[in-house]
Amino acid sequence: MTLETDGENNSQEQDNRPETSHNKNCLLSHPWKPCRRPHAIVKEWLLRLRLCLGTVCGMEWYGYAILGISTAILSFLMDLSVTKLLTAHQWLYMKLEGNILLQFFCWTLYPACLCCFASSFSHNICPFSTGSGIPEVRTMMAGIEMPHYLSLTNMFTKFLGLICTLAAGSTAFLGKVGPFVHLSTMLGAYLSKLCTLIQANKMEKADDEMLVVAAAVGVASCFGAPISGVLFSVEVMSSHFALRHYCPCFFSAACGALTFRLLSVWSGDGETLQALFKTNFPTAVPFYPFEVLLFAFLGLLCGAVSCCYLFCHRLILRFTKTNTVFIKMLTTEKGLYSGMVVFFLASLTFPYSAGQYMASKYTMKQLLTSLLDNGQWSSQFRNASLQVEPSLGWSSSGIPVYLSLAFFLLMKMWMLVLACTLPLPAGYFMPVFVYGAAIGRLLGEGVAYVSSTGGTSGQQWASINPGGYALAGAAAFSGAVTHTLSPVLLAVELTGQFSHAVPILLATLLANALARSGHHPSFYDAISISKRLPHLPSLRKANPRIPSTPLGQVLGVKSVQLQKAAGPVEVLHAVNSSTDTQIPVVESHESQVLLGFVLRPELLMFLRHCKAEGLEKHLDEVCCIHPTSVLLSPHNTVQEAVSILTLVGAQTLFVADRGRLLGLITWPEVVSVCMS
């Protein structure tokens, strides 16, 4: 009697113990596990920590903070590595001064070898790591499963390859924004899985939420600009940005931007938390009212140049897909192709050749810093005693700076288009941002030169700030190329120059209007179309008539279906003849009334169950028939189907007319229809 009472008391005590003690006892009950007691203690403290953190806010918010901090650390380490490699290249080049031939080989072979290594390494380790990555991330946000683009192997390969690409300097003239957004989404995908595993209630968040947040963090960690990072995520990364994403995006982007700026201060690059490209434009009278017309003209000019650039970009993409020599080189000899192209570009930018006319010794950061200078470079030629430091790299050959700027714009146009074909991790936003700054600088210097030669009079013309035109040109041209307005906020956050917000916005709006007037795809949409990636804007640009076409006109052969009373023979035939993960179930083959769908793994379990027991059972007796949450009509358009696929995040949607199954629509079918 006593033993029974003691046993009951012990069982009651075990039931009344907290969750941590229960887990500890369960763990200690397995004598074959090594370090049982330390393992149990660590697990107990982790459970307590999870409970304490969970009382403050949800675990996903800690994931957002970790995402911002981790991405900023990666960005800082990448910038530090690239700076060391660029410094080593400059040191070696200066040590060879006096021997032009050796300097030429140092100038050309160093970036060519780096890009050759980046291309070969990326191709052999993970072929999915090449390019920008933004079109692929947009596709994943639309609901398409692309697991290879979120793997740890891809993350490591893209990180190392991007360092080599950026270390090539202004020779290759490529940036880091796009690939770093891709890196941020990879990190966000794994943090999302981790948060799901440690959540106490096991409520799984939408998978795309962390990807949208990661896209904003990627931009914020590159420039320390959280607001423009969120706007970039809204405009470029997702066709349907849910309101629930705003707070997580701003919180994580703020964490990333703050960490990035703090790391810059601790490394000695800055004295305090300030803008990355701090400017000192005059604040009393930043610009005069009549200059608004000049900013409007600059916007139209940037829009016209962007149309030319996008046309050349589409032309080179089409050429690389049709020319047999390019196809062979980009398929089997990617490293050789990258080395040859970068060697050719480096030969043109050699400081003792054409490079002396386009400030080739400047890095990307130095180029943008010099272009945003508020001094008038043209005054250097009117007063020999006055030396404008930022213009020295642009006038080292002795010719006027506006001629160097014009030559820079002429050469970099086709050189950047050629660099876009390199099969290596690279970004394309920063190059077009610098190119637009050069357009604005040229216009500002031209206006300042005309005013100084006596063509105009008045104190207003004498105080024109060419740096303001460079800032507006950078935002206008990059916004026109990407068909976005986020570069306006990015330009303001990069420089801290809020006084020019209105003219920058005006120029960007006009540039966008002109770039969109021809209904041509943007830079990222053109890549999506070239790679046949399903994304709503790119599909609309690929075939403008398809989005308004009813689904009944594009449905192909009716998919494999099962009736609810199907036996093992019919189920086996459906599994062998279809690769879909969701197979529709109808009342009968005669009525075609849709009841729902069955998952493919459940059908395989049904077959194993029937084979093990040797019984002839019906489908509805063993499998669960899942109801369809969204059902399309044949009168719905292709655009509506794409929008629902994106919003729901599904791979398959069923089409029925008055309850009768007509077929199903999937992402591959949408792509094949729109691209045909």
XYZ file of C-alpha atoms in Angstrom:
676
model
C 0.000 0.000 0.000
C 2.830 2.331 0.863
C 4.669 1.526 -2.349
C 1.589 2.315 -4.396
C 1.101 5.594 -2.540
C 4.726 6.536 -3.068
C 4.472 5.682 -6.723
C 1.371 7.841 -7.100
C 3.073 10.728 -5.289
C 6.138 10.427 -7.501
C 4.020 10.459 -10.614
C 2.142 13.514 -9.382
C 5.400 15.292 -8.609
C 6.669 14.541 -12.114
C 3.476 15.890 -13.622
C 3.705 19.074 -11.549
C 7.326 19.720 -12.492
C 8.002 22.493 -15.031
C 8.797 21.806 -18.641
C 12.526 22.242 -18.173
C 12.781 19.542 -15.510
C 10.725 17.149 -17.626
C 13.021 17.657 -20.608
C 16.027 17.203 -18.349
C 14.787 13.846 -17.010
C 13.892 12.651 -20.490
C 17.366 13.499 -21.663
C 19.027 11.759 -18.703
C 16.988 8.610 -19.340
C 19.189 7.772 -22.352
C 22.425 6.392 -20.888
C 24.132 6.030 -24.279
C 24.364 9.792 -24.888
C 27.738 11.353 -23.940
C 27.871 14.341 -21.542
C 24.293 13.776 -20.482
C 24.256 16.106 -17.487
C 25.996 19.133 -19.148
C 23.742 18.696 -22.156
C 20.662 18.694 -19.949
C 21.836 21.768 -18.035
C 22.523 23.716 -21.219
C 19.151 22.737 -22.663
C 17.417 23.735 -19.438
C 19.022 27.197 -19.458
C 18.200 27.650 -23.146
C 14.566 26.846 -22.426
C 14.535 29.365 -19.595
C 16.154 31.978 -21.836
C 13.531 31.327 -24.496
C 10.745 31.821 -21.979
C 12.291 35.048 -20.705
C 12.794 36.452 -24.193
C 9.332 35.359 -25.257
C 7.737 37.441 -22.514
C 9.193 40.632 -24.034
C 8.261 40.068 -27.694
C 7.973 37.324 -30.276
C 11.061 35.340 -31.207
C 10.819 36.537 -34.791
C 11.709 40.089 -33.676
C 14.977 38.830 -32.253
C 15.509 37.183 -35.620
C 14.982 40.532 -37.364
C 17.550 42.186 -35.089
C 20.063 39.379 -35.622
C 19.474 39.591 -39.381
C 20.268 43.320 -39.455
C 23.356 43.002 -37.259
C 24.728 39.942 -39.062
C 24.218 41.475 -42.508
C 25.950 44.684 -41.425
C 28.920 42.700 -40.114
C 29.178 40.841 -43.426
C 29.029 44.134 -45.326
C 31.739 45.666 -43.152
C 34.020 42.634 -43.518
C 33.513 42.700 -47.280
C 34.366 46.410 -47.510
C 37.424 45.884 -45.317
C 38.673 43.011 -47.470
C 38.096 44.923 -50.700
C 39.909 47.978 -49.318
C 42.942 45.852 -48.418
C 43.060 44.311 -51.889
C 42.690 47.677 -53.629
C 45.399 49.190 -51.431
C 47.719 46.313 -52.288
C 47.103 46.881 -55.990
C 47.800 50.608 -55.704
C 50.941 49.969 -53.657
C 52.290 47.513 -56.221
C 51.479 49.904 -59.067
C 53.293 52.796 -57.373
C 56.319 50.621 -56.601
C 56.721 49.937 -60.322
C 56.746 53.619 -61.192
C 59.301 54.319 -63.887
C 58.672 51.131 -65.848
C 55.543 51.632 -67.926
C 55.474 48.068 -69.244
C 55.499 46.522 -65.784
C 52.923 49.040 -64.621
C 50.720 48.084 -67.564
C 50.845 44.387 -66.663
C 50.231 45.200 -63.001
C 47.252 47.394 -63.922
C 45.667 44.855 -66.269
C 46.586 41.396 -64.950
C 45.647 42.056 -61.314
C 41.909 42.728 -61.952
C 41.827 40.204 -64.820
C 43.111 37.402 -62.574
C 40.721 38.358 -59.779
C 37.710 38.311 -62.100
C 38.886 35.097 -63.738
C 39.125 33.477 -60.313
C 35.719 34.836 -59.275
C 34.077 33.493 -62.422
C 35.767 30.062 -62.318
C 35.225 29.642 -58.584
C 31.550 30.579 -58.853
C 30.986 28.302 -61.832
C 32.673 25.254 -60.278
C 31.388 25.584 -56.709
C 27.883 26.990 -57.248
C 26.749 28.175 -60.704
C 23.729 29.922 -59.142
C 25.974 32.533 -57.492
C 26.720 34.537 -60.644
C 24.973 37.758 -61.579
C 23.097 40.193 -59.406
C 20.627 37.833 -57.747
C 17.821 40.374 -57.508
C 15.726 38.853 -60.351
C 15.961 35.445 -58.679
C 15.001 36.848 -55.268
C 11.979 38.578 -56.819
C 10.980 35.261 -58.345
C 11.228 33.500 -54.992
C 9.085 36.201 -53.404
C 6.478 35.572 -56.072
C 6.086 32.038 -54.701
C 8.471 30.043 -56.887
C 10.599 27.542 -54.992
C 14.287 27.937 -55.883
C 16.141 26.247 -52.999
C 19.532 26.253 -54.742
C 19.618 30.048 -54.612
C 19.305 30.025 -50.798
C 21.881 27.361 -49.965
C 24.886 27.889 -47.698
C 27.173 26.878 -50.559
C 25.731 29.650 -52.693
C 26.156 32.107 -49.823
C 29.838 31.290 -49.334
C 30.553 31.287 -53.065
C 28.806 34.580 -53.705
C 30.504 36.283 -50.760
C 34.015 35.297 -51.838
C 33.344 35.897 -55.534
C 31.896 39.339 -54.861
C 35.012 40.335 -52.906
C 37.167 39.453 -55.919
C 34.858 41.340 -58.276
C 34.891 44.504 -56.165
C 38.668 44.256 -55.731
C 38.984 44.726 -59.510
C 38.137 48.373 -58.824
C 36.772 50.860 -61.304
C 38.299 48.828 -64.135
C 35.394 46.399 -64.140
C 33.103 49.204 -62.850
C 30.768 46.880 -60.927
C 29.094 47.224 -57.525
C 27.836 45.143 -54.623
C 24.210 46.135 -53.921
C 22.416 43.415 -55.882
C 24.540 40.442 -54.764
C 24.501 41.686 -51.189
C 20.704 41.782 -51.207
C 20.867 38.158 -52.346
C 23.311 37.356 -49.531
C 20.978 38.985 -47.042
C 18.033 36.886 -48.236
C 20.096 33.698 -47.842
C 20.897 34.669 -44.271
C 17.258 35.610 -43.682
C 16.024 32.245 -44.953
C 18.112 30.346 -42.403
C 17.186 32.717 -39.581
C 13.527 32.191 -40.476
C 13.942 28.426 -40.103
C 15.765 28.924 -36.802
C 13.033 31.177 -35.419
C 10.412 28.621 -36.431
C 12.270 25.850 -34.619
C 12.653 27.701 -31.323
C 9.190 29.263 -31.210
C 7.246 27.875 -28.273
C 3.874 27.873 -30.000
C 5.280 26.438 -33.252
C 3.271 28.967 -35.244
C 5.085 29.289 -38.507
C 5.282 32.696 -40.150
C 5.026 33.252 -43.860
C 8.294 32.331 -45.513
C 8.363 35.402 -47.706
C 8.235 37.821 -44.757
C 11.846 37.275 -43.782
C 12.882 37.504 -47.456
C 11.190 40.893 -47.850
C 12.825 42.106 -44.637
C 16.200 40.772 -45.782
C 15.941 42.702 -49.063
C 15.556 45.962 -47.156
C 18.397 45.042 -44.796
C 20.713 44.314 -47.726
C 20.480 47.890 -49.023
C 20.578 49.417 -45.537
C 23.741 47.494 -44.667
C 25.494 48.562 -47.869
C 24.970 52.306 -47.437
C 23.697 52.795 -43.892
C 20.405 54.007 -45.396
C 17.422 52.250 -43.722
C 14.541 54.287 -45.197
C 15.620 53.912 -48.811
C 16.323 50.238 -48.136
C 12.696 49.664 -47.161
C 11.436 51.628 -50.168
C 13.764 49.609 -52.399
C 12.253 46.415 -51.007
C 8.763 47.729 -51.759
C 9.528 48.801 -55.328
C 11.972 46.240 -56.676
C 11.699 43.101 -54.601
C 7.976 42.453 -54.314
C 4.991 43.142 -56.540
C 2.653 42.899 -53.539
C 4.128 44.385 -50.367
C 1.938 43.509 -47.371
C 1.415 46.105 -44.655
C 2.581 43.636 -42.008
C 6.087 43.866 -43.492
C 6.574 47.580 -42.743
C 7.475 47.425 -39.047
C 9.814 44.412 -39.373
C 11.514 45.999 -42.393
C 12.154 49.314 -40.650
C 13.270 47.633 -37.427
C 15.720 45.255 -39.093
C 16.991 47.903 -41.533
C 17.597 50.306 -38.663
C 19.571 47.630 -36.794
C 21.649 46.942 -39.890
C 22.312 50.609 -40.704
C 23.224 51.436 -37.092
C 25.601 48.478 -36.840
C 27.239 49.327 -40.166
C 27.872 52.930 -39.137
C 29.130 51.936 -35.692
C 31.603 49.522 -37.254
C 32.800 52.308 -39.559
C 33.393 54.564 -36.547
C 35.221 51.876 -34.580
C 37.444 51.093 -37.578
C 38.540 54.733 -37.813
C 36.766 55.604 -41.076
C 34.615 58.245 -39.367
C 34.443 60.264 -36.193
C 30.733 59.850 -35.577
C 27.562 58.353 -37.039
C 27.279 60.351 -40.256
C 26.308 59.860 -43.870
C 28.539 57.633 -45.991
C 29.217 60.401 -48.555
C 28.940 63.495 -46.375
C 28.619 66.697 -48.417
C 28.945 70.338 -47.432
C 26.516 72.031 -49.766
C 25.566 75.584 -48.786
C 22.443 75.507 -46.658
C 21.536 79.213 -46.691
C 20.636 79.245 -50.401
C 21.160 75.679 -51.719
C 19.676 76.521 -55.127
C 17.760 79.355 -56.728
C 14.225 79.145 -58.142
C 15.343 79.423 -61.746
C 17.543 76.346 -61.274
C 14.428 74.197 -60.958
C 14.154 74.343 -64.756
C 17.739 73.131 -65.036
C 17.003 70.208 -62.701
C 13.946 69.372 -64.821
C 16.104 69.421 -67.944
C 18.615 67.176 -66.169
C 15.843 64.692 -65.428
C 14.804 64.564 -69.071
C 18.434 64.195 -70.122
C 18.976 61.298 -67.713
C 15.772 59.688 -68.940
C 16.918 59.892 -72.553
C 20.361 58.471 -71.742
C 18.776 55.674 -69.694
C 16.638 54.676 -72.695
C 19.815 54.377 -74.753
C 21.532 52.376 -72.022
C 18.600 50.000 -71.547
C 18.362 49.481 -75.301
C 22.052 48.543 -75.455
C 21.610 46.271 -72.449
C 18.692 44.404 -74.046
C 20.683 44.179 -77.271
C 23.713 42.593 -75.590
C 21.494 40.168 -73.661
C 19.843 39.063 -76.884
C 23.235 38.788 -78.586
C 24.707 36.562 -75.861
C 21.688 34.250 -76.148
C 21.900 33.862 -79.930
C 25.582 34.132 -80.873
C 27.222 30.705 -80.943
C 30.656 31.987 -79.878
C 29.240 33.770 -76.829
C 27.089 30.788 -75.935
C 30.099 28.467 -75.992
C 32.310 30.866 -74.027
C 29.665 31.574 -71.391
C 28.903 27.857 -71.048
C 32.286 26.164 -70.912
C 34.953 28.896 -70.653
C 33.515 31.391 -68.189
C 36.822 32.066 -66.445
C 38.650 32.671 -69.714
C 35.883 34.967 -70.968
C 35.898 37.052 -67.770
C 39.680 37.348 -67.817
C 39.751 38.443 -71.462
C 36.995 41.043 -71.061
C 38.457 42.548 -67.884
C 41.944 42.612 -69.420
C 40.511 44.513 -72.389
C 38.692 46.986 -70.143
C 41.780 47.446 -67.969
C 43.889 48.157 -71.039
C 41.547 51.006 -71.952
C 41.609 52.438 -68.433
C 45.418 52.315 -68.101
C 46.462 55.746 -66.755
C 49.014 56.244 -69.540
C 46.417 55.535 -72.245
C 42.747 56.513 -72.412
C 42.447 56.158 -68.635
C 44.075 59.544 -68.062
C 40.951 61.190 -69.495
C 38.444 59.452 -67.205
C 40.002 59.462 -63.713
C 40.870 55.777 -63.875
C 43.016 55.915 -60.706
C 39.917 56.632 -58.615
C 37.986 53.831 -56.974
C 34.182 53.749 -57.143
C 33.905 55.518 -53.793
C 36.473 58.146 -54.771
C 34.679 58.730 -58.087
C 31.379 59.438 -56.354
C 33.044 61.595 -53.676
C 34.778 63.737 -56.288
C 31.642 64.125 -58.407
C 29.612 65.310 -55.386
C 32.094 68.068 -54.517
C 30.379 71.445 -54.244
C 33.251 73.468 -55.719
C 33.265 74.653 -59.328
C 36.021 72.758 -61.126
C 35.938 75.177 -64.039
C 37.287 77.888 -61.746
C 40.571 75.985 -61.642
C 41.288 77.026 -65.224
C 40.334 80.650 -64.671
C 42.636 81.003 -61.673
C 45.866 79.010 -61.856
C 46.584 79.615 -58.178
C 43.305 77.988 -57.152
C 43.546 74.184 -56.989
C 40.353 72.223 -56.507
C 41.514 68.960 -54.937
C 38.679 66.639 -56.095
C 39.159 67.671 -59.734
C 42.848 66.757 -59.882
C 42.065 63.203 -60.984
C 39.811 64.520 -63.745
C 42.300 67.080 -65.093
C 45.591 65.216 -64.714
C 46.035 65.228 -68.490
C 45.700 69.021 -68.655
C 42.431 69.108 -70.600
C 39.319 70.827 -69.167
C 37.321 68.734 -66.737
C 34.121 68.922 -68.767
C 35.899 67.250 -71.674
C 37.109 64.513 -69.318
C 33.556 64.081 -68.041
C 32.198 63.834 -71.589
C 34.837 61.240 -72.507
C 34.081 59.334 -69.293
C 30.373 59.190 -70.146
C 31.025 58.130 -73.733
C 33.403 55.315 -72.819
C 31.674 54.016 -69.693
C 28.372 53.611 -71.520
C 29.493 50.702 -73.681
C 32.089 49.467 -71.175
C 29.388 49.033 -68.528
C 27.139 47.236 -71.018
C 30.002 44.874 -71.829
C 30.770 44.337 -68.126
C 27.157 43.261 -67.570
C 27.878 40.085 -69.548
C 30.561 38.895 -67.107
C 29.500 35.579 -65.491
C 30.492 36.453 -61.918
C 28.807 37.872 -58.790
C 28.340 41.575 -59.436
C 25.972 44.451 -58.768
C 24.860 47.016 -61.303
C 23.151 49.717 -59.248
C 26.203 51.597 -57.978
C 27.788 51.910 -61.473
C 24.663 53.542 -62.913
C 24.446 55.742 -59.795
C 28.001 57.009 -60.430
C 27.292 57.360 -64.144
C 24.260 59.538 -63.417
C 26.367 61.650 -61.070
C 28.790 62.239 -63.947
C 25.902 63.375 -66.180
C 24.733 65.837 -63.544
C 28.279 67.046 -62.898
C 28.810 67.699 -66.596
C 25.638 69.781 -66.792
C 26.512 71.689 -63.615
C 30.042 72.421 -64.783
C 28.706 73.492 -68.168
C 26.272 75.948 -66.609
C 29.015 77.268 -64.321
C 31.405 77.660 -67.261
C 28.852 79.508 -69.384
C 28.030 81.858 -66.513
C 31.706 82.602 -65.881
C 32.542 83.480 -69.503
C 30.212 86.461 -69.571
C 27.253 84.788 -71.204
C 25.164 85.641 -68.159
C 25.351 88.121 -65.346
C 24.288 88.234 -61.738
C 25.439 86.887 -58.431
C 23.059 83.947 -58.668
C 24.913 82.375 -61.583
C 28.245 82.789 -59.801
C 27.102 80.628 -56.848
C 25.904 77.599 -58.814
C 26.730 74.311 -57.065
C 27.617 71.565 -59.592
C 27.575 68.970 -56.790
C 23.819 69.406 -56.437
C 23.365 68.584 -60.116
C 25.581 65.504 -59.696
C 23.438 64.289 -56.805
C 20.229 64.835 -58.776
C 21.702 63.149 -61.840
C 22.742 60.098 -59.827
C 19.228 59.612 -58.455
C 17.513 60.389 -61.765
C 19.595 58.075 -63.948
C 19.615 55.123 -61.525
C 15.888 55.573 -60.932
C 15.196 55.621 -64.668
C 17.286 52.492 -65.278
C 15.542 50.521 -62.512
C 12.110 52.233 -62.920
C 12.049 53.129 -59.211
C 11.949 56.218 -56.972
C 13.936 54.800 -54.063
C 17.211 56.357 -55.382
C 15.801 59.744 -54.324
C 15.804 58.747 -50.671
C 19.068 56.888 -51.134
C 20.775 60.008 -52.498
C 19.487 62.053 -49.565
C 20.488 59.461 -46.955
C 23.906 58.848 -48.506
C 24.843 62.528 -48.363
C 22.596 63.896 -45.626
C 21.679 66.660 -48.092
C 17.951 67.177 -47.466
C 18.071 70.688 -48.963
C 18.071 69.221 -52.489
C 15.259 66.715 -51.891
C 12.693 68.567 -54.041
C 14.835 69.068 -57.190
C 16.160 65.504 -56.895
C 12.598 64.172 -56.748
C 11.572 66.332 -59.705
C 14.480 65.122 -61.828
C 13.854 61.473 -60.926
C 10.139 61.702 -61.696
C 10.786 63.197 -65.133
C 13.507 60.643 -65.859
C 11.175 57.798 -64.872
C 8.358 59.214 -66.985
C 10.573 59.345 -70.055
C 12.089 55.899 -69.425
C 8.654 54.293 -68.971
C 7.046 56.078 -71.928
C 8.103 53.403 -74.404
C 6.732 50.549 -72.242
C 10.131 48.888 -72.282
C 11.306 46.692 -69.404
C 13.571 47.999 -66.683
C 17.073 46.694 -66.092
C 15.967 43.925 -63.718
C 12.905 43.064 -65.812
C 15.119 42.639 -68.874
C 17.261 40.132 -66.975
C 14.139 38.296 -65.791
C 12.883 38.059 -69.363
C 16.280 36.905 -70.621
C 16.469 34.172 -67.950
C 12.767 33.317 -68.384
C 12.062 33.956 -64.723
C 8.373 34.320 -63.785
C 7.694 37.774 -62.369
C 4.551 39.820 -62.974
C 6.151 43.019 -64.386
C 8.560 41.075 -66.570
C 5.769 38.843 -67.896
C 3.702 41.893 -68.765
C 6.642 43.454 -70.621
C 7.403 40.197 -72.417
C 3.896 39.850 -73.881
C 1.539 42.803 -73.204
C -1.558 41.005 -74.572
C -1.303 37.837 -72.485
C -2.151 39.348 -69.039
C -5.688 40.234 -70.176
C -6.304 36.813 -71.770
C -8.879 34.565 -69.994
C -7.538 31.379 -68.459
C -9.973 29.281 -70.469
C -8.035 30.156 -73.630
C -4.610 29.138 -72.315
C -5.419 25.972 -70.360
C -3.693 22.993 -71.892
C -4.344 19.293 -71.510
C -6.372 18.400 -68.433
C -4.156 17.306 -65.598
C -4.146 13.881 -63.943
C -7.039 13.497 -61.511
C -8.397 10.926 -59.092
C -11.918 10.056 -58.061
C -12.606 9.707 -54.368
C -13.324 5.966 -54.719
C -10.038 5.314 -56.563
C -8.202 2.093 -55.760
C -4.492 1.286 -55.634
C -4.269 0.657 -59.382
C -5.650 4.095 -60.304
C -3.542 5.802 -57.644
C -0.399 4.068 -58.891
C -1.133 5.182 -62.448
C -1.641 8.796 -61.271
C 1.622 8.809 -59.304
C 3.603 7.430 -62.228
C 2.091 9.743 -64.840
C 2.230 13.015 -62.865
C 4.959 14.916 -61.026
C 2.624 17.436 -59.380
C 2.708 17.720 -55.602
C -1.069 18.317 -55.509
C -3.307 15.941 -57.451
C -6.982 16.968 -57.740
C -9.748 14.678 -56.473
C -13.205 14.668 -58.112
C -16.482 13.028 -57.140
C -16.302 10.799 -60.197
C -14.861 10.930 -63.671
C -18.341 11.446 -65.063
C -19.418 14.365 -62.869
C -15.971 16.047 -62.620
C -17.089 17.842 -59.435
C -13.963 19.021 -57.650
C -13.700 17.929 -53.996
C -10.129 19.042 -53.243
C -6.656 17.643 -53.674
C -4.374 15.003 -52.217
C -0.674 15.486 -51.575
C 1.722 13.223 -53.411
C 3.441 11.902 -50.218
C 0.026 10.816 -48.904
C -0.605 8.848 -52.082
C 2.715 7.050 -51.682
C 1.784 6.178 -48.102
C -1.587 4.917 -49.359
C 0.140 2.565 -51.806
C 2.506 1.260 -49.133
C -0.413 0.749 -46.751
C -2.415 -1.242 -49.309
C 0.624 -3.320 -50.267
C 1.468 -4.106 -46.639
C -2.047 -5.172 -45.667
C -2.978 -6.695 -49.010
C -6.380 -4.961 -49.004
C -8.231 -3.102 -51.729
C -9.144 0.186 -50.049
C -10.541 3.347 -51.526
C -8.740 6.676 -51.569
C -11.185 8.512 -49.301
C -10.899 5.788 -46.659
C -7.179 6.328 -46.048
C -6.088 9.725 -47.424
C -7.201 13.160 -46.345
C -8.779 15.204 -49.132
C -7.672 18.786 -48.579
C -10.128 21.518 -49.604
C -8.964 24.136 -52.079
C -8.553 27.573 -50.503
C -8.583 29.423 -53.843
C -10.509 28.344 -56.919
C -10.213 30.182 -60.223
C -12.777 30.565 -62.957
C -11.990 30.167 -66.668
C -13.076 33.810 -67.039
C -10.269 35.025 -64.767
C -7.355 36.584 -66.642
C -3.739 35.441 -66.642
C -2.769 38.600 -64.756
C -5.272 37.798 -62.006
C -3.898 34.252 -61.797
C -0.325 35.563 -61.475
C -1.400 38.022 -58.780
C -3.147 35.284 -56.782
C -0.163 32.934 -57.181
C 2.069 35.695 -55.821
C -0.191 36.652 -52.937
C -0.967 33.126 -51.821
C 2.569 31.904 -52.426
C 1.245 28.754 -54.057
C 2.642 26.711 -56.910
C -0.689 25.413 -58.251
C -4.211 26.814 -58.581
C -7.227 24.824 -59.803
C -9.589 26.150 -62.461
C -13.245 25.082 -62.277
C -16.485 26.124 -63.925
C -19.589 25.758 -61.693
C -17.726 23.252 -59.550
C -16.543 21.102 -62.467
C -12.763 20.765 -62.764
C -11.330 22.161 -66.004
C -7.612 22.051 -65.206
C -4.924 23.716 -63.165
C -2.540 26.605 -63.642
C 1.077 26.526 -62.426
C 4.016 28.923 -62.580
C 5.807 26.984 -65.348
C 2.634 27.100 -67.458
C 2.303 30.853 -66.899
C 5.892 31.392 -67.989
C 5.544 29.196 -71.084
C 2.345 30.998 -72.102
C 3.734 34.511 -71.580
C 7.074 33.795 -73.215
C 5.593 32.095 -76.263
